[in-house]
Short mmCIF file of C-alpha atoms in Angstrom, two decimals:
data_model
loop_
_atom_site.label_atom_id
_atom_site.label_comp_id
_atom_site.label_asym_id
_atom_site.label_seq_id
_atom_site.Cartn_x
_atom_site.Cartn_y
_atom_site.Cartn_z
CA UNK F 277 -6.68 12.31 -8.87
CA UNK F 278 -7.87 12.55 -12.74
CA UNK F 279 -9.61 8.99 -12.48
CA UNK F 280 -6.90 7.70 -15.02
CA UNK F 281 -5.86 4.35 -14.70
CA UNK F 282 -3.25 2.42 -15.69
CA UNK F 283 -1.97 -1.01 -16.49
CA UNK F 284 1.71 -1.45 -15.48
CA UNK F 285 3.79 -4.85 -15.97
CA UNK F 286 6.60 -6.02 -14.11
CA UNK F 287 8.27 -9.21 -13.97
CA UNK F 288 9.57 -11.27 -11.35
CA UNK F 289 8.91 -15.28 -10.18
CA UNK F 290 6.14 -15.14 -7.78
CA UNK F 291 4.77 -13.08 -4.71
CA UNK F 292 7.89 -13.27 -2.11
CA UNK F 293 10.52 -12.18 -5.54
CA UNK F 294 8.00 -9.08 -6.01
CA UNK F 295 8.34 -8.19 -2.50
CA UNK F 296 12.32 -8.11 -2.30
CA UNK F 297 12.68 -6.04 -4.96
CA UNK F 298 13.89 -2.33 -3.32
CA UNK F 299 11.29 -0.66 -6.27
CA UNK F 300 8.28 -2.51 -6.33
CA UNK F 301 8.07 -3.42 -2.86
CA UNK F 302 7.75 0.48 -1.96
CA UNK F 303 5.40 1.23 -4.75
CA UNK F 304 3.30 -2.01 -2.81
CA UNK F 305 3.86 -0.40 0.41
CA UNK F 306 2.57 3.20 -0.86
CA UNK F 307 -0.73 0.68 -1.95
CA UNK F 308 0.10 2.53 -5.95
CA UNK F 309 -1.66 -0.79 -7.21
CA UNK F 310 -4.97 -1.48 -6.81
CA UNK F 311 -4.87 -5.15 -8.30
CA UNK F 312 -1.77 -7.26 -8.65
CA UNK F 313 -2.41 -10.58 -11.00
CA UNK F 314 0.39 -13.12 -11.19
CA UNK F 315 0.63 -15.13 -14.47
CA UNK F 316 1.83 -18.66 -14.60
CA UNK F 317 4.14 -20.85 -16.80
CA UNK F 318 3.13 -23.78 -15.21
CA UNK F 319 -0.51 -23.78 -16.64
CA UNK F 320 0.08 -22.37 -19.63
CA UNK F 321 1.77 -19.25 -20.84
CA UNK F 322 -0.67 -16.34 -19.58
CA UNK F 323 -2.92 -18.30 -17.43
CA UNK F 324 -4.44 -16.44 -14.53
CA UNK F 325 -2.38 -18.36 -11.19
CA UNK F 326 -3.39 -15.02 -8.39
CA UNK F 327 -5.24 -11.82 -8.01
CA UNK F 328 -3.98 -10.28 -4.98
CA UNK F 329 -5.69 -7.33 -4.15
CA UNK F 330 -3.49 -3.68 -2.84
CA UNK F 331 -2.43 -5.86 0.55
CA UNK F 332 -1.49 -8.60 -1.69
CA UNK F 333 -4.38 -10.70 0.22
CA UNK F 334 -5.43 -13.25 -2.65
CA UNK F 335 -8.31 -12.22 -3.68
CA UNK F 336 -9.29 -14.83 -6.92
CA UNK F 337 -7.21 -18.37 -6.51
CA UNK F 338 -8.48 -19.98 -10.09
CA UNK F 339 -7.64 -23.06 -8.64
CA UNK F 340 -10.44 -22.98 -5.08
CA UNK F 341 -13.09 -22.17 -8.08
#
């Protein structure tokens, strides 16, 4: 509530694996994250594959742009 933003990383193969992680799925269900960025290994290391909101709904899909 102090207005401080934090950037954090978590490692999973995809959103499905992320949701299967008990700790991370708990944080997601509490809507701790405002945005989730999925980076790709297929399209080049560090390439953005998806940006999702706190409900894991895709809000930026680069391959559709």
